[in-house]
Short mmCIF file of N, CA and C in Angstrom, two decimals:
data_model
loop_
_atom_site.label_atom_id
_atom_site.label_comp_id
_atom_site.label_asym_id
_atom_site.label_seq_id
_atom_site.Cartn_x
_atom_site.Cartn_y
_atom_site.Cartn_z
N MET A 395 161.56 110.56 139.67
CA MET A 395 162.43 110.79 138.53
C MET A 395 163.44 109.66 138.42
N SER A 396 163.90 109.47 137.23
CA SER A 396 164.88 108.41 137.02
C SER A 396 166.28 108.92 137.36
N GLU A 397 167.13 107.97 137.68
CA GLU A 397 168.52 108.31 138.01
C GLU A 397 169.28 108.67 136.73
N PRO A 398 170.29 109.51 136.82
CA PRO A 398 171.10 109.80 135.63
C PRO A 398 171.85 108.55 135.19
N ARG A 399 172.13 108.48 133.90
CA ARG A 399 172.84 107.32 133.37
C ARG A 399 174.26 107.27 133.92
N ARG A 400 174.70 106.06 134.18
CA ARG A 400 176.06 105.84 134.67
C ARG A 400 176.90 105.24 133.54
N SER A 401 178.18 105.32 133.71
CA SER A 401 179.09 104.67 132.78
C SER A 401 178.91 103.16 132.88
N PHE A 402 179.16 102.45 131.80
CA PHE A 402 179.03 100.99 131.80
C PHE A 402 179.94 100.35 132.84
N TRP A 403 181.11 100.91 133.05
CA TRP A 403 182.08 100.32 133.98
C TRP A 403 181.91 100.81 135.41
N SER A 404 180.99 101.72 135.64
CA SER A 404 180.79 102.26 136.98
C SER A 404 180.08 101.26 137.88
N VAL A 405 180.64 101.04 139.06
CA VAL A 405 180.01 100.16 140.04
C VAL A 405 179.50 100.97 141.23
N ALA A 406 179.53 102.29 141.11
CA ALA A 406 179.08 103.18 142.19
C ALA A 406 177.56 103.23 142.20
N HIS A 407 176.96 102.32 142.93
CA HIS A 407 175.51 102.25 143.06
C HIS A 407 175.19 102.18 144.55
N PRO A 408 174.12 102.81 144.98
CA PRO A 408 173.79 102.80 146.42
C PRO A 408 173.69 101.39 147.02
N PHE A 409 173.36 100.39 146.21
CA PHE A 409 173.28 99.01 146.70
C PHE A 409 174.61 98.56 147.31
N PHE A 410 175.72 99.03 146.75
CA PHE A 410 177.05 98.59 147.20
C PHE A 410 177.64 99.47 148.29
N ARG A 411 176.87 100.34 148.91
CA ARG A 411 177.42 101.19 149.98
C ARG A 411 177.87 100.38 151.19
N PRO A 412 177.11 99.38 151.68
CA PRO A 412 177.61 98.58 152.81
C PRO A 412 178.84 97.74 152.41
N ALA A 413 179.84 97.75 153.26
CA ALA A 413 181.09 97.04 152.95
C ALA A 413 180.88 95.54 152.77
N TRP A 414 179.94 94.94 153.50
CA TRP A 414 179.75 93.50 153.38
C TRP A 414 179.24 93.12 152.00
N ARG A 415 178.42 93.96 151.37
CA ARG A 415 177.93 93.66 150.02
C ARG A 415 179.07 93.75 149.01
N ARG A 416 179.94 94.74 149.20
CA ARG A 416 181.08 94.86 148.30
C ARG A 416 182.02 93.67 148.47
N ALA A 417 182.24 93.25 149.71
CA ALA A 417 183.11 92.10 149.97
C ALA A 417 182.53 90.82 149.38
N VAL A 418 181.23 90.61 149.52
CA VAL A 418 180.60 89.41 148.96
C VAL A 418 180.72 89.40 147.44
N ALA A 419 180.53 90.54 146.80
CA ALA A 419 180.65 90.61 145.34
C ALA A 419 182.06 90.24 144.89
N VAL A 420 183.07 90.76 145.58
CA VAL A 420 184.46 90.46 145.23
C VAL A 420 184.75 88.98 145.46
N ILE A 421 184.31 88.43 146.57
CA ILE A 421 184.56 87.02 146.89
C ILE A 421 183.90 86.10 145.87
N ILE A 422 182.67 86.42 145.47
CA ILE A 422 181.98 85.58 144.49
C ILE A 422 182.72 85.57 143.16
N VAL A 423 183.13 86.74 142.69
CA VAL A 423 183.80 86.82 141.38
C VAL A 423 185.17 86.15 141.43
N LEU A 424 185.94 86.39 142.49
CA LEU A 424 187.25 85.74 142.60
C LEU A 424 187.11 84.24 142.83
N GLY A 425 186.05 83.83 143.53
CA GLY A 425 185.78 82.40 143.69
C GLY A 425 185.46 81.74 142.37
N GLN A 426 184.71 82.44 141.53
CA GLN A 426 184.42 81.91 140.19
C GLN A 426 185.71 81.79 139.38
N ALA A 427 186.61 82.75 139.53
CA ALA A 427 187.90 82.67 138.83
C ALA A 427 188.67 81.44 139.29
N ALA A 428 188.70 81.18 140.59
CA ALA A 428 189.39 80.00 141.11
C ALA A 428 188.75 78.72 140.58
N LEU A 429 187.43 78.70 140.51
CA LEU A 429 186.72 77.53 139.98
C LEU A 429 187.08 77.30 138.52
N GLU A 430 187.11 78.36 137.74
CA GLU A 430 187.45 78.23 136.32
C GLU A 430 188.89 77.72 136.16
N PHE A 431 189.81 78.25 136.94
CA PHE A 431 191.20 77.77 136.85
C PHE A 431 191.31 76.31 137.28
N SER A 432 190.54 75.91 138.28
CA SER A 432 190.60 74.52 138.74
C SER A 432 190.04 73.55 137.72
N HIS A 433 189.18 74.04 136.84
CA HIS A 433 188.61 73.21 135.77
C HIS A 433 189.39 73.36 134.47
N LYS A 434 190.56 73.96 134.55
CA LYS A 434 191.45 74.15 133.40
C LYS A 434 190.83 75.03 132.30
N ALA A 435 189.98 75.95 132.70
CA ALA A 435 189.38 76.90 131.76
C ALA A 435 190.10 78.24 131.95
N GLY A 436 191.33 78.30 131.45
CA GLY A 436 192.18 79.46 131.68
C GLY A 436 191.61 80.77 131.14
N PHE A 437 190.98 80.72 129.98
CA PHE A 437 190.43 81.94 129.39
C PHE A 437 189.40 82.57 130.33
N TRP A 438 188.43 81.77 130.78
CA TRP A 438 187.40 82.29 131.68
C TRP A 438 187.98 82.63 133.04
N GLY A 439 188.99 81.90 133.46
CA GLY A 439 189.65 82.22 134.72
C GLY A 439 190.27 83.61 134.68
N VAL A 440 190.92 83.93 133.57
CA VAL A 440 191.53 85.26 133.43
C VAL A 440 190.46 86.34 133.38
N ILE A 441 189.36 86.08 132.68
CA ILE A 441 188.27 87.06 132.61
C ILE A 441 187.72 87.36 134.01
N PHE A 442 187.41 86.29 134.78
CA PHE A 442 186.86 86.50 136.12
C PHE A 442 187.90 87.07 137.08
N LEU A 443 189.16 86.71 136.90
CA LEU A 443 190.22 87.28 137.74
C LEU A 443 190.33 88.78 137.49
N ALA A 444 190.30 89.18 136.23
CA ALA A 444 190.37 90.61 135.90
C ALA A 444 189.16 91.36 136.47
N ALA A 445 187.98 90.77 136.35
CA ALA A 445 186.77 91.41 136.89
C ALA A 445 186.85 91.51 138.41
N GLY A 446 187.34 90.46 139.06
CA GLY A 446 187.46 90.47 140.52
C GLY A 446 188.47 91.49 141.00
N LEU A 447 189.58 91.60 140.29
CA LEU A 447 190.59 92.60 140.67
C LEU A 447 190.08 94.02 140.44
N TYR A 448 189.31 94.20 139.37
CA TYR A 448 188.70 95.52 139.14
C TYR A 448 187.73 95.87 140.27
N LEU A 449 186.90 94.91 140.67
CA LEU A 449 185.97 95.16 141.77
C LEU A 449 186.72 95.44 143.07
N LEU A 450 187.78 94.70 143.32
CA LEU A 450 188.59 94.93 144.51
C LEU A 450 189.12 96.35 144.52
N TRP A 451 189.65 96.79 143.40
CA TRP A 451 190.16 98.16 143.29
C TRP A 451 189.04 99.18 143.47
N ALA A 452 187.92 98.99 142.74
CA ALA A 452 186.84 99.98 142.76
C ALA A 452 186.14 100.04 144.11
N PHE A 453 185.96 98.89 144.76
CA PHE A 453 185.19 98.84 146.00
C PHE A 453 186.00 99.16 147.24
N PHE A 454 187.31 98.95 147.22
CA PHE A 454 188.08 99.13 148.45
C PHE A 454 189.24 100.11 148.31
N LEU A 455 189.94 100.11 147.21
CA LEU A 455 191.10 100.99 147.08
C LEU A 455 190.71 102.40 146.62
N ALA A 456 189.75 102.50 145.72
CA ALA A 456 189.33 103.81 145.21
C ALA A 456 187.96 104.19 145.73
N PHE A 457 187.54 103.63 146.85
CA PHE A 457 186.20 103.84 147.39
C PHE A 457 186.03 105.25 147.93
N ASP A 458 184.97 105.90 147.51
CA ASP A 458 184.58 107.21 148.04
C ASP A 458 183.10 107.12 148.40
N PRO A 459 182.76 107.19 149.69
CA PRO A 459 181.35 107.02 150.09
C PRO A 459 180.38 107.97 149.40
N ALA A 460 180.84 109.15 149.03
CA ALA A 460 179.96 110.12 148.36
C ALA A 460 179.49 109.61 147.00
N ASP A 461 180.28 108.77 146.35
CA ASP A 461 179.90 108.24 145.05
C ASP A 461 178.74 107.26 145.14
N TYR A 462 178.50 106.72 146.33
CA TYR A 462 177.50 105.67 146.50
C TYR A 462 176.20 106.19 147.10
N GLU A 463 176.01 107.49 147.12
CA GLU A 463 174.79 108.09 147.63
C GLU A 463 173.83 108.31 146.46
N ARG A 464 172.56 108.32 146.77
CA ARG A 464 171.57 108.63 145.73
C ARG A 464 171.70 110.11 145.36
N LYS A 465 171.69 110.36 144.08
CA LYS A 465 171.83 111.73 143.58
C LYS A 465 170.44 112.34 143.42
N GLU A 466 170.24 113.50 144.00
CA GLU A 466 168.98 114.24 143.84
C GLU A 466 169.18 115.30 142.77
N GLU A 467 168.19 115.44 141.93
CA GLU A 467 168.30 116.46 140.87
C GLU A 467 167.63 117.74 141.26
#
């Protein structure tokens, strides 16, 4: 069976259950923000910074392991 639909902004997927995967995702996005700022692309820097901060919040501050389990119907 297929999984139930998630919200567009939801990052609660079983792939991100291990902490190292969540950390790598945050580092990549914040690294891209730093790269954009270093190239004087402020607009894209702000976009990636906002996305990185959202991931940081969702993956570490508001993390609930139960949200990252496969749902059985």
